[in-house]
């Protein structure tokens, strides 16, 4: 929470945070092909026509990824859906060779659930979830000091979970506590190794502010692909202060 002066009056503000946590599942193979999923391998070593989106290549959903996804949903108390489907999410990015990502949106495999976490005052709380859905990862771009960029497609089609939360009034440290709680749970059930330095667990943080004692959320901004607890905590703190300054 932050406080600023406005026209000789002290106005208190509440920070509201929503999380989108991307967890790479610890499977032997990728999501839609039999290529090995290996972090740190020689660039573009584990690729095939499915990974790179060659015409006529047919993706086949791997059962190991589905089992991992269901374990994750159960440990977060989600409701497993009897019917789910994959959709094409079309966008251009250099390390997305197909020009679209295979993801779930209209019919995700799990709804509801909650993330248990600890408030700053030591009390226990829960962050409600909207859904968890499965999707494939994109590749990795490396930007060199000579001004060139290089693409490694080893990560393409690796199995991802996206855990999407409801917005909740909380601080940056509490948001980091939520992500830490998810990492601990996913490690415990063997779904994700949680290695944030390698990008196996990443988080998008949505931040908005509103005057204290009001119920209507402000306009949110999204901070993408944060890969440490410190950056999650700081992003919520800095972005909420920036929004308050803009509003006032």
JSON list of N, CA and C in Angstrom, two decimals, residues 129-202:
[
{"chain": "A", "resi": 129, "resn": "UNK", "atom": "N", "xyz": [-7.86, -18.65, -8.23]},
{"chain": "A", "resi": 129, "resn": "UNK", "atom": "CA", "xyz": [-7.44, -18.86, -9.60]},
{"chain": "A", "resi": 129, "resn": "UNK", "atom": "C", "xyz": [-8.64, -18.79, -10.55]},
{"chain": "A", "resi": 130, "resn": "UNK", "atom": "N", "xyz": [-8.40, -18.31, -11.75]},
{"chain": "A", "resi": 130, "resn": "UNK", "atom": "CA", "xyz": [-9.40, -18.34, -12.81]},
{"chain": "A", "resi": 130, "resn": "UNK", "atom": "C", "xyz": [-9.36, -19.71, -13.49]},
{"chain": "A", "resi": 131, "resn": "UNK", "atom": "N", "xyz": [-8.13, -20.14, -13.87]},
{"chain": "A", "resi": 131, "resn": "UNK", "atom": "CA", "xyz": [-7.99, -21.38, -14.63]},
{"chain": "A", "resi": 131, "resn": "UNK", "atom": "C", "xyz": [-6.52, -21.78, -14.67]},
{"chain": "A", "resi": 132, "resn": "UNK", "atom": "N", "xyz": [-6.28, -23.00, -15.09]},
{"chain": "A", "resi": 132, "resn": "UNK", "atom": "CA", "xyz": [-4.97, -23.44, -15.54]},
{"chain": "A", "resi": 132, "resn": "UNK", "atom": "C", "xyz": [-5.16, -24.03, -16.94]},
{"chain": "A", "resi": 133, "resn": "UNK", "atom": "N", "xyz": [-4.29, -23.66, -17.85]},
{"chain": "A", "resi": 133, "resn": "UNK", "atom": "CA", "xyz": [-4.38, -24.27, -19.17]},
{"chain": "A", "resi": 133, "resn": "UNK", "atom": "C", "xyz": [-3.00, -24.73, -19.64]},
{"chain": "A", "resi": 134, "resn": "UNK", "atom": "N", "xyz": [-3.02, -25.69, -20.57]},
{"chain": "A", "resi": 134, "resn": "UNK", "atom": "CA", "xyz": [-1.80, -26.21, -21.18]},
{"chain": "A", "resi": 134, "resn": "UNK", "atom": "C", "xyz": [-1.50, -25.45, -22.46]},
{"chain": "A", "resi": 135, "resn": "UNK", "atom": "N", "xyz": [-0.20, -25.32, -22.76]},
{"chain": "A", "resi": 135, "resn": "UNK", "atom": "CA", "xyz": [0.21, -24.71, -24.01]},
{"chain": "A", "resi": 135, "resn": "UNK", "atom": "C", "xyz": [1.65, -25.12, -24.30]},
{"chain": "A", "resi": 136, "resn": "UNK", "atom": "N", "xyz": [2.11, -24.81, -25.50]},
{"chain": "A", "resi": 136, "resn": "UNK", "atom": "CA", "xyz": [3.49, -25.09, -25.86]},
{"chain": "A", "resi": 136, "resn": "UNK", "atom": "C", "xyz": [4.33, -23.83, -25.69]},
{"chain": "A", "resi": 137, "resn": "UNK", "atom": "N", "xyz": [5.62, -24.03, -25.38]},
{"chain": "A", "resi": 137, "resn": "UNK", "atom": "CA", "xyz": [6.54, -22.92, -25.22]},
{"chain": "A", "resi": 137, "resn": "UNK", "atom": "C", "xyz": [7.05, -22.46, -26.59]},
{"chain": "A", "resi": 138, "resn": "UNK", "atom": "N", "xyz": [7.54, -21.25, -26.63]},
{"chain": "A", "resi": 138, "resn": "UNK", "atom": "CA", "xyz": [8.21, -20.74, -27.84]},
{"chain": "A", "resi": 138, "resn": "UNK", "atom": "C", "xyz": [9.71, -21.01, -27.72]},
{"chain": "A", "resi": 139, "resn": "UNK", "atom": "N", "xyz": [10.49, -20.57, -28.71]},
{"chain": "A", "resi": 139, "resn": "UNK", "atom": "CA", "xyz": [11.93, -20.71, -28.67]},
{"chain": "A", "resi": 139, "resn": "UNK", "atom": "C", "xyz": [12.55, -19.62, -27.82]},
{"chain": "A", "resi": 140, "resn": "UNK", "atom": "N", "xyz": [13.84, -19.45, -27.98]},
{"chain": "A", "resi": 140, "resn": "UNK", "atom": "CA", "xyz": [14.58, -18.47, -27.18]},
{"chain": "A", "resi": 140, "resn": "UNK", "atom": "C", "xyz": [15.44, -17.60, -28.09]},
{"chain": "A", "resi": 141, "resn": "UNK", "atom": "N", "xyz": [15.32, -16.28, -27.90]},
{"chain": "A", "resi": 141, "resn": "UNK", "atom": "CA", "xyz": [16.14, -15.32, -28.66]},
{"chain": "A", "resi": 141, "resn": "UNK", "atom": "C", "xyz": [17.30, -14.86, -27.79]},
{"chain": "A", "resi": 142, "resn": "UNK", "atom": "N", "xyz": [18.50, -14.85, -28.37]},
{"chain": "A", "resi": 142, "resn": "UNK", "atom": "CA", "xyz": [19.68, -14.34, -27.68]},
{"chain": "A", "resi": 142, "resn": "UNK", "atom": "C", "xyz": [20.19, -13.12, -28.43]},
{"chain": "A", "resi": 143, "resn": "UNK", "atom": "N", "xyz": [20.29, -12.00, -27.75]},
{"chain": "A", "resi": 143, "resn": "UNK", "atom": "CA", "xyz": [20.71, -10.74, -28.37]},
{"chain": "A", "resi": 143, "resn": "UNK", "atom": "C", "xyz": [22.17, -10.49, -28.03]},
{"chain": "A", "resi": 144, "resn": "UNK", "atom": "N", "xyz": [23.03, -10.49, -29.06]},
{"chain": "A", "resi": 144, "resn": "UNK", "atom": "CA", "xyz": [24.47, -10.43, -28.87]},
{"chain": "A", "resi": 144, "resn": "UNK", "atom": "C", "xyz": [24.96, -8.99, -28.82]},
{"chain": "A", "resi": 145, "resn": "UNK", "atom": "N", "xyz": [26.18, -8.81, -28.29]},
{"chain": "A", "resi": 145, "resn": "UNK", "atom": "CA", "xyz": [26.77, -7.48, -28.14]},
{"chain": "A", "resi": 145, "resn": "UNK", "atom": "C", "xyz": [27.09, -6.83, -29.48]},
{"chain": "A", "resi": 146, "resn": "UNK", "atom": "N", "xyz": [27.22, -7.63, -30.54]},
{"chain": "A", "resi": 146, "resn": "UNK", "atom": "CA", "xyz": [27.53, -7.06, -31.87]},
{"chain": "A", "resi": 146, "resn": "UNK", "atom": "C", "xyz": [26.28, -6.60, -32.61]},
{"chain": "A", "resi": 147, "resn": "UNK", "atom": "N", "xyz": [25.14, -6.64, -31.93]},
{"chain": "A", "resi": 147, "resn": "UNK", "atom": "CA", "xyz": [23.91, -6.16, -32.54]},
{"chain": "A", "resi": 147, "resn": "UNK", "atom": "C", "xyz": [23.10, -7.22, -33.25]},
{"chain": "A", "resi": 148, "resn": "UNK", "atom": "N", "xyz": [23.59, -8.45, -33.31]},
{"chain": "A", "resi": 148, "resn": "UNK", "atom": "CA", "xyz": [22.85, -9.54, -33.96]},
{"chain": "A", "resi": 148, "resn": "UNK", "atom": "C", "xyz": [22.01, -10.29, -32.93]},
{"chain": "A", "resi": 149, "resn": "UNK", "atom": "N", "xyz": [21.03, -11.01, -33.43]},
{"chain": "A", "resi": 149, "resn": "UNK", "atom": "CA", "xyz": [20.20, -11.86, -32.58]},
{"chain": "A", "resi": 149, "resn": "UNK", "atom": "C", "xyz": [20.22, -13.28, -33.13]},
{"chain": "A", "resi": 150, "resn": "UNK", "atom": "N", "xyz": [20.20, -14.26, -32.25]},
{"chain": "A", "resi": 150, "resn": "UNK", "atom": "CA", "xyz": [20.24, -15.66, -32.64]},
{"chain": "A", "resi": 150, "resn": "UNK", "atom": "C", "xyz": [19.06, -16.39, -32.01]},
{"chain": "A", "resi": 151, "resn": "UNK", "atom": "N", "xyz": [18.57, -17.37, -32.75]},
{"chain": "A", "resi": 151, "resn": "UNK", "atom": "CA", "xyz": [17.37, -18.10, -32.33]},
{"chain": "A", "resi": 151, "resn": "UNK", "atom": "C", "xyz": [17.74, -19.54, -32.00]},
{"chain": "A", "resi": 152, "resn": "UNK", "atom": "N", "xyz": [17.32, -19.99, -30.81]},
{"chain": "A", "resi": 152, "resn": "UNK", "atom": "CA", "xyz": [17.47, -21.38, -30.41]},
{"chain": "A", "resi": 152, "resn": "UNK", "atom": "C", "xyz": [16.07, -21.98, -30.30]},
{"chain": "A", "resi": 153, "resn": "UNK", "atom": "N", "xyz": [15.78, -22.99, -31.12]},
{"chain": "A", "resi": 153, "resn": "UNK", "atom": "CA", "xyz": [14.44, -23.57, -31.15]},
{"chain": "A", "resi": 153, "resn": "UNK", "atom": "C", "xyz": [14.32, -24.83, -30.28]},
{"chain": "A", "resi": 154, "resn": "UNK", "atom": "N", "xyz": [15.32, -25.13, -29.48]},
{"chain": "A", "resi": 154, "resn": "UNK", "atom": "CA", "xyz": [15.23, -26.31, -28.61]},
{"chain": "A", "resi": 154, "resn": "UNK", "atom": "C", "xyz": [14.01, -26.27, -27.70]},
{"chain": "A", "resi": 155, "resn": "UNK", "atom": "N", "xyz": [13.64, -25.08, -27.25]},
{"chain": "A", "resi": 155, "resn": "UNK", "atom": "CA", "xyz": [12.53, -24.95, -26.30]},
{"chain": "A", "resi": 155, "resn": "UNK", "atom": "C", "xyz": [11.17, -24.99, -26.98]},
{"chain": "A", "resi": 156, "resn": "UNK", "atom": "N", "xyz": [11.13, -24.85, -28.31]},
{"chain": "A", "resi": 156, "resn": "UNK", "atom": "CA", "xyz": [9.85, -24.87, -29.02]},
{"chain": "A", "resi": 156, "resn": "UNK", "atom": "C", "xyz": [9.09, -26.16, -28.75]},
{"chain": "A", "resi": 157, "resn": "UNK", "atom": "N", "xyz": [7.81, -26.02, -28.46]},
{"chain": "A", "resi": 157, "resn": "UNK", "atom": "CA", "xyz": [6.88, -27.12, -28.21]},
{"chain": "A", "resi": 157, "resn": "UNK", "atom": "C", "xyz": [7.10, -27.80, -26.87]},
{"chain": "A", "resi": 158, "resn": "UNK", "atom": "N", "xyz": [7.98, -27.24, -25.99]},
{"chain": "A", "resi": 158, "resn": "UNK", "atom": "CA", "xyz": [8.08, -27.77, -24.64]},
{"chain": "A", "resi": 158, "resn": "UNK", "atom": "C", "xyz": [6.77, -27.53, -23.90]},
{"chain": "A", "resi": 159, "resn": "UNK", "atom": "N", "xyz": [6.35, -28.45, -23.02]},
{"chain": "A", "resi": 159, "resn": "UNK", "atom": "CA", "xyz": [5.03, -28.34, -22.38]},
{"chain": "A", "resi": 159, "resn": "UNK", "atom": "C", "xyz": [5.01, -27.31, -21.27]},
{"chain": "A", "resi": 160, "resn": "UNK", "atom": "N", "xyz": [4.04, -26.42, -21.35]},
{"chain": "A", "resi": 160, "resn": "UNK", "atom": "CA", "xyz": [3.88, -25.36, -20.36]},
{"chain": "A", "resi": 160, "resn": "UNK", "atom": "C", "xyz": [2.52, -25.45, -19.69]},
{"chain": "A", "resi": 161, "resn": "UNK", "atom": "N", "xyz": [2.48, -25.04, -18.42]},
{"chain": "A", "resi": 161, "resn": "UNK", "atom": "CA", "xyz": [1.24, -24.74, -17.73]},
{"chain": "A", "resi": 161, "resn": "UNK", "atom": "C", "xyz": [1.16, -23.23, -17.53]},
{"chain": "A", "resi": 162, "resn": "UNK", "atom": "N", "xyz": [0.01, -22.64, -17.80]},
{"chain": "A", "resi": 162, "resn": "UNK", "atom": "CA", "xyz": [-0.20, -21.24, -17.45]},
{"chain": "A", "resi": 162, "resn": "UNK", "atom": "C", "xyz": [-1.26, -21.19, -16.36]},
{"chain": "A", "resi": 163, "resn": "UNK", "atom": "N", "xyz": [-0.85, -20.70, -15.20]},
{"chain": "A", "resi": 163, "resn": "UNK", "atom": "CA", "xyz": [-1.71, -20.62, -14.02]},
{"chain": "A", "resi": 163, "resn": "UNK", "atom": "C", "xyz": [-2.15, -19.16, -13.89]},
{"chain": "A", "resi": 164, "resn": "UNK", "atom": "N", "xyz": [-3.45, -18.90, -14.10]},
{"chain": "A", "resi": 164, "resn": "UNK", "atom": "CA", "xyz": [-3.98, -17.54, -14.18]},
{"chain": "A", "resi": 164, "resn": "UNK", "atom": "C", "xyz": [-4.81, -17.26, -12.94]},
{"chain": "A", "resi": 165, "resn": "UNK", "atom": "N", "xyz": [-4.46, -16.18, -12.23]},
{"chain": "A", "resi": 165, "resn": "UNK", "atom": "CA", "xyz": [-5.15, -15.86, -10.98]},
{"chain": "A", "resi": 165, "resn": "UNK", "atom": "C", "xyz": [-6.17, -14.74, -11.18]},
{"chain": "A", "resi": 166, "resn": "UNK", "atom": "N", "xyz": [-7.06, -14.62, -10.22]},
{"chain": "A", "resi": 166, "resn": "UNK", "atom": "CA", "xyz": [-7.91, -13.45, -10.09]},
{"chain": "A", "resi": 166, "resn": "UNK", "atom": "C", "xyz": [-7.07, -12.29, -9.53]},
{"chain": "A", "resi": 167, "resn": "UNK", "atom": "N", "xyz": [-7.49, -11.03, -9.73]},
{"chain": "A", "resi": 167, "resn": "UNK", "atom": "CA", "xyz": [-6.79, -9.93, -9.06]},
{"chain": "A", "resi": 167, "resn": "UNK", "atom": "C", "xyz": [-7.10, -9.92, -7.57]},
{"chain": "A", "resi": 168, "resn": "UNK", "atom": "N", "xyz": [-6.12, -9.52, -6.77]},
{"chain": "A", "resi": 168, "resn": "UNK", "atom": "CA", "xyz": [-6.29, -9.48, -5.32]},
{"chain": "A", "resi": 168, "resn": "UNK", "atom": "C", "xyz": [-5.44, -8.36, -4.75]},
{"chain": "A", "resi": 169, "resn": "UNK", "atom": "N", "xyz": [-5.98, -7.65, -3.77]},
{"chain": "A", "resi": 169, "resn": "UNK", "atom": "CA", "xyz": [-5.22, -6.60, -3.10]},
{"chain": "A", "resi": 169, "resn": "UNK", "atom": "C", "xyz": [-4.08, -7.22, -2.30]},
{"chain": "A", "resi": 170, "resn": "UNK", "atom": "N", "xyz": [-2.86, -6.92, -2.69]},
{"chain": "A", "resi": 170, "resn": "UNK", "atom": "CA", "xyz": [-1.70, -7.45, -1.98]},
{"chain": "A", "resi": 170, "resn": "UNK", "atom": "C", "xyz": [-0.45, -6.67, -2.38]},
{"chain": "A", "resi": 171, "resn": "UNK", "atom": "N", "xyz": [0.59, -6.82, -1.57]},
{"chain": "A", "resi": 171, "resn": "UNK", "atom": "CA", "xyz": [1.85, -6.13, -1.80]},
{"chain": "A", "resi": 171, "resn": "UNK", "atom": "C", "xyz": [2.73, -6.93, -2.76]},
{"chain": "A", "resi": 172, "resn": "UNK", "atom": "N", "xyz": [3.85, -6.33, -3.14]},
{"chain": "A", "resi": 172, "resn": "UNK", "atom": "CA", "xyz": [4.79, -7.03, -3.99]},
{"chain": "A", "resi": 172, "resn": "UNK", "atom": "C", "xyz": [5.39, -8.25, -3.32]},
{"chain": "A", "resi": 173, "resn": "UNK", "atom": "N", "xyz": [5.69, -8.14, -2.04]},
{"chain": "A", "resi": 173, "resn": "UNK", "atom": "CA", "xyz": [6.26, -9.28, -1.31]},
{"chain": "A", "resi": 173, "resn": "UNK", "atom": "C", "xyz": [5.25, -10.41, -1.19]},
{"chain": "A", "resi": 174, "resn": "UNK", "atom": "N", "xyz": [3.97, -10.06, -1.06]},
{"chain": "A", "resi": 174, "resn": "UNK", "atom": "CA", "xyz": [2.93, -11.09, -1.02]},
{"chain": "A", "resi": 174, "resn": "UNK", "atom": "C", "xyz": [2.76, -11.76, -2.38]},
{"chain": "A", "resi": 175, "resn": "UNK", "atom": "N", "xyz": [2.90, -11.00, -3.47]},
{"chain": "A", "resi": 175, "resn": "UNK", "atom": "CA", "xyz": [2.86, -11.59, -4.81]},
{"chain": "A", "resi": 175, "resn": "UNK", "atom": "C", "xyz": [4.01, -12.58, -4.99]},
{"chain": "A", "resi": 176, "resn": "UNK", "atom": "N", "xyz": [5.19, -12.20, -4.52]},
{"chain": "A", "resi": 176, "resn": "UNK", "atom": "CA", "xyz": [6.34, -13.11, -4.59]},
{"chain": "A", "resi": 176, "resn": "UNK", "atom": "C", "xyz": [6.09, -14.35, -3.75]},
{"chain": "A", "resi": 177, "resn": "UNK", "atom": "N", "xyz": [5.41, -14.19, -2.61]},
{"chain": "A", "resi": 177, "resn": "UNK", "atom": "CA", "xyz": [5.08, -15.34, -1.76]},
{"chain": "A", "resi": 177, "resn": "UNK", "atom": "C", "xyz": [4.14, -16.30, -2.48]},
{"chain": "A", "resi": 178, "resn": "UNK", "atom": "N", "xyz": [3.21, -15.77, -3.28]},
{"chain": "A", "resi": 178, "resn": "UNK", "atom": "CA", "xyz": [2.31, -16.63, -4.06]},
{"chain": "A", "resi": 178, "resn": "UNK", "atom": "C", "xyz": [3.09, -17.47, -5.06]},
{"chain": "A", "resi": 179, "resn": "UNK", "atom": "N", "xyz": [4.02, -16.84, -5.78]},
{"chain": "A", "resi": 179, "resn": "UNK", "atom": "CA", "xyz": [4.79, -17.57, -6.78]},
{"chain": "A", "resi": 179, "resn": "UNK", "atom": "C", "xyz": [5.69, -18.60, -6.11]},
{"chain": "A", "resi": 180, "resn": "UNK", "atom": "N", "xyz": [6.27, -18.24, -4.97]},
{"chain": "A", "resi": 180, "resn": "UNK", "atom": "CA", "xyz": [7.10, -19.20, -4.22]},
{"chain": "A", "resi": 180, "resn": "UNK", "atom": "C", "xyz": [6.26, -20.40, -3.78]},
{"chain": "A", "resi": 181, "resn": "UNK", "atom": "N", "xyz": [5.03, -20.16, -3.36]},
{"chain": "A", "resi": 181, "resn": "UNK", "atom": "CA", "xyz": [4.14, -21.24, -2.95]},
{"chain": "A", "resi": 181, "resn": "UNK", "atom": "C", "xyz": [3.84, -22.17, -4.12]},
{"chain": "A", "resi": 182, "resn": "UNK", "atom": "N", "xyz": [3.59, -21.60, -5.31]},
{"chain": "A", "resi": 182, "resn": "UNK", "atom": "CA", "xyz": [3.33, -22.42, -6.50]},
{"chain": "A", "resi": 182, "resn": "UNK", "atom": "C", "xyz": [4.56, -23.25, -6.85]},
{"chain": "A", "resi": 183, "resn": "UNK", "atom": "N", "xyz": [5.73, -22.63, -6.81]},
{"chain": "A", "resi": 183, "resn": "UNK", "atom": "CA", "xyz": [6.95, -23.37, -7.14]},
{"chain": "A", "resi": 183, "resn": "UNK", "atom": "C", "xyz": [7.16, -24.55, -6.18]},
{"chain": "A", "resi": 184, "resn": "UNK", "atom": "N", "xyz": [6.93, -24.30, -4.89]},
{"chain": "A", "resi": 184, "resn": "UNK", "atom": "CA", "xyz": [7.10, -25.38, -3.90]},
{"chain": "A", "resi": 184, "resn": "UNK", "atom": "C", "xyz": [6.12, -26.53, -4.17]},
{"chain": "A", "resi": 185, "resn": "UNK", "atom": "N", "xyz": [4.86, -26.19, -4.47]},
{"chain": "A", "resi": 185, "resn": "UNK", "atom": "CA", "xyz": [3.85, -27.22, -4.73]},
{"chain": "A", "resi": 185, "resn": "UNK", "atom": "C", "xyz": [4.18, -28.03, -5.99]},
{"chain": "A", "resi": 186, "resn": "UNK", "atom": "N", "xyz": [4.57, -27.33, -7.06]},
{"chain": "A", "resi": 186, "resn": "UNK", "atom": "CA", "xyz": [4.87, -28.03, -8.32]},
{"chain": "A", "resi": 186, "resn": "UNK", "atom": "C", "xyz": [6.10, -28.90, -8.19]},
{"chain": "A", "resi": 187, "resn": "UNK", "atom": "N", "xyz": [7.08, -28.45, -7.41]},
{"chain": "A", "resi": 187, "resn": "UNK", "atom": "CA", "xyz": [8.25, -29.29, -7.17]},
{"chain": "A", "resi": 187, "resn": "UNK", "atom": "C", "xyz": [7.87, -30.53, -6.36]},
{"chain": "A", "resi": 188, "resn": "UNK", "atom": "N", "xyz": [7.02, -30.34, -5.39]},
{"chain": "A", "resi": 188, "resn": "UNK", "atom": "CA", "xyz": [6.63, -31.43, -4.49]},
{"chain": "A", "resi": 188, "resn": "UNK", "atom": "C", "xyz": [5.93, -32.56, -5.25]},
{"chain": "A", "resi": 189, "resn": "UNK", "atom": "N", "xyz": [5.09, -32.20, -6.22]},
{"chain": "A", "resi": 189, "resn": "UNK", "atom": "CA", "xyz": [4.36, -33.22, -6.98]},
{"chain": "A", "resi": 189, "resn": "UNK", "atom": "C", "xyz": [5.10, -33.63, -8.26]},
{"chain": "A", "resi": 190, "resn": "UNK", "atom": "N", "xyz": [6.31, -33.12, -8.46]},
{"chain": "A", "resi": 190, "resn": "UNK", "atom": "CA", "xyz": [7.13, -33.53, -9.59]},
{"chain": "A", "resi": 190, "resn": "UNK", "atom": "C", "xyz": [6.69, -33.01, -10.94]},
{"chain": "A", "resi": 191, "resn": "UNK", "atom": "N", "xyz": [6.02, -31.86, -10.96]},
{"chain": "A", "resi": 191, "resn": "UNK", "atom": "CA", "xyz": [5.51, -31.30, -12.22]},
{"chain": "A", "resi": 191, "resn": "UNK", "atom": "C", "xyz": [6.52, -30.36, -12.88]},
{"chain": "A", "resi": 192, "resn": "UNK", "atom": "N", "xyz": [7.25, -29.58, -12.07]},
{"chain": "A", "resi": 192, "resn": "UNK", "atom": "CA", "xyz": [8.17, -28.58, -12.60]},
{"chain": "A", "resi": 192, "resn": "UNK", "atom": "C", "xyz": [9.37, -28.47, -11.66]},
{"chain": "A", "resi": 193, "resn": "UNK", "atom": "N", "xyz": [10.57, -28.33, -12.23]},
{"chain": "A", "resi": 193, "resn": "UNK", "atom": "CA", "xyz": [11.74, -28.20, -11.36]},
{"chain": "A", "resi": 193, "resn": "UNK", "atom": "C", "xyz": [11.88, -26.80, -10.79]},
{"chain": "A", "resi": 194, "resn": "UNK", "atom": "N", "xyz": [11.13, -25.84, -11.34]},
{"chain": "A", "resi": 194, "resn": "UNK", "atom": "CA", "xyz": [11.08, -24.50, -10.77]},
{"chain": "A", "resi": 194, "resn": "UNK", "atom": "C", "xyz": [12.35, -23.70, -10.92]},
{"chain": "A", "resi": 195, "resn": "UNK", "atom": "N", "xyz": [13.23, -24.07, -11.85]},
{"chain": "A", "resi": 195, "resn": "UNK", "atom": "CA", "xyz": [14.49, -23.35, -12.04]},
{"chain": "A", "resi": 195, "resn": "UNK", "atom": "C", "xyz": [14.21, -22.04, -12.79]},
{"chain": "A", "resi": 196, "resn": "UNK", "atom": "N", "xyz": [14.12, -20.96, -12.04]},
{"chain": "A", "resi": 196, "resn": "UNK", "atom": "CA", "xyz": [13.74, -19.68, -12.64]},
{"chain": "A", "resi": 196, "resn": "UNK", "atom": "C", "xyz": [14.88, -19.08, -13.46]},
{"chain": "A", "resi": 197, "resn": "UNK", "atom": "N", "xyz": [16.12, -19.37, -13.11]},
{"chain": "A", "resi": 197, "resn": "UNK", "atom": "CA", "xyz": [17.26, -18.85, -13.86]},
{"chain": "A", "resi": 197, "resn": "UNK", "atom": "C", "xyz": [17.28, -19.39, -15.29]},
{"chain": "A", "resi": 198, "resn": "UNK", "atom": "N", "xyz": [16.80, -20.60, -15.49]},
{"chain": "A", "resi": 198, "resn": "UNK", "atom": "CA", "xyz": [16.76, -21.21, -16.82]},
{"chain": "A", "resi": 198, "resn": "UNK", "atom": "C", "xyz": [15.44, -20.92, -17.54]},
{"chain": "A", "resi": 199, "resn": "UNK", "atom": "N", "xyz": [14.54, -20.17, -16.90]},
{"chain": "A", "resi": 199, "resn": "UNK", "atom": "CA", "xyz": [13.27, -19.84, -17.52]},
{"chain": "A", "resi": 199, "resn": "UNK", "atom": "C", "xyz": [12.21, -20.92, -17.40]},
{"chain": "A", "resi": 200, "resn": "UNK", "atom": "N", "xyz": [12.45, -21.93, -16.55]},
{"chain": "A", "resi": 200, "resn": "UNK", "atom": "CA", "xyz": [11.48, -23.01, -16.39]},
{"chain": "A", "resi": 200, "resn": "UNK", "atom": "C", "xyz": [10.27, -22.58, -15.56]},
{"chain": "A", "resi": 201, "resn": "UNK", "atom": "N", "xyz": [10.39, -21.47, -14.84]},
{"chain": "A", "resi": 201, "resn": "UNK", "atom": "CA", "xyz": [9.24, -20.88, -14.14]},
{"chain": "A", "resi": 201, "resn": "UNK", "atom": "C", "xyz": [9.34, -19.38, -14.33]},
{"chain": "A", "resi": 202, "resn": "UNK", "atom": "N", "xyz": [8.33, -18.80, -14.99]},
{"chain": "A", "resi": 202, "resn": "UNK", "atom": "CA", "xyz": [8.31, -17.37, -15.28]},
{"chain": "A", "resi": 202, "resn": "UNK", "atom": "C", "xyz": [6.95, -16.82, -14.87]}
]
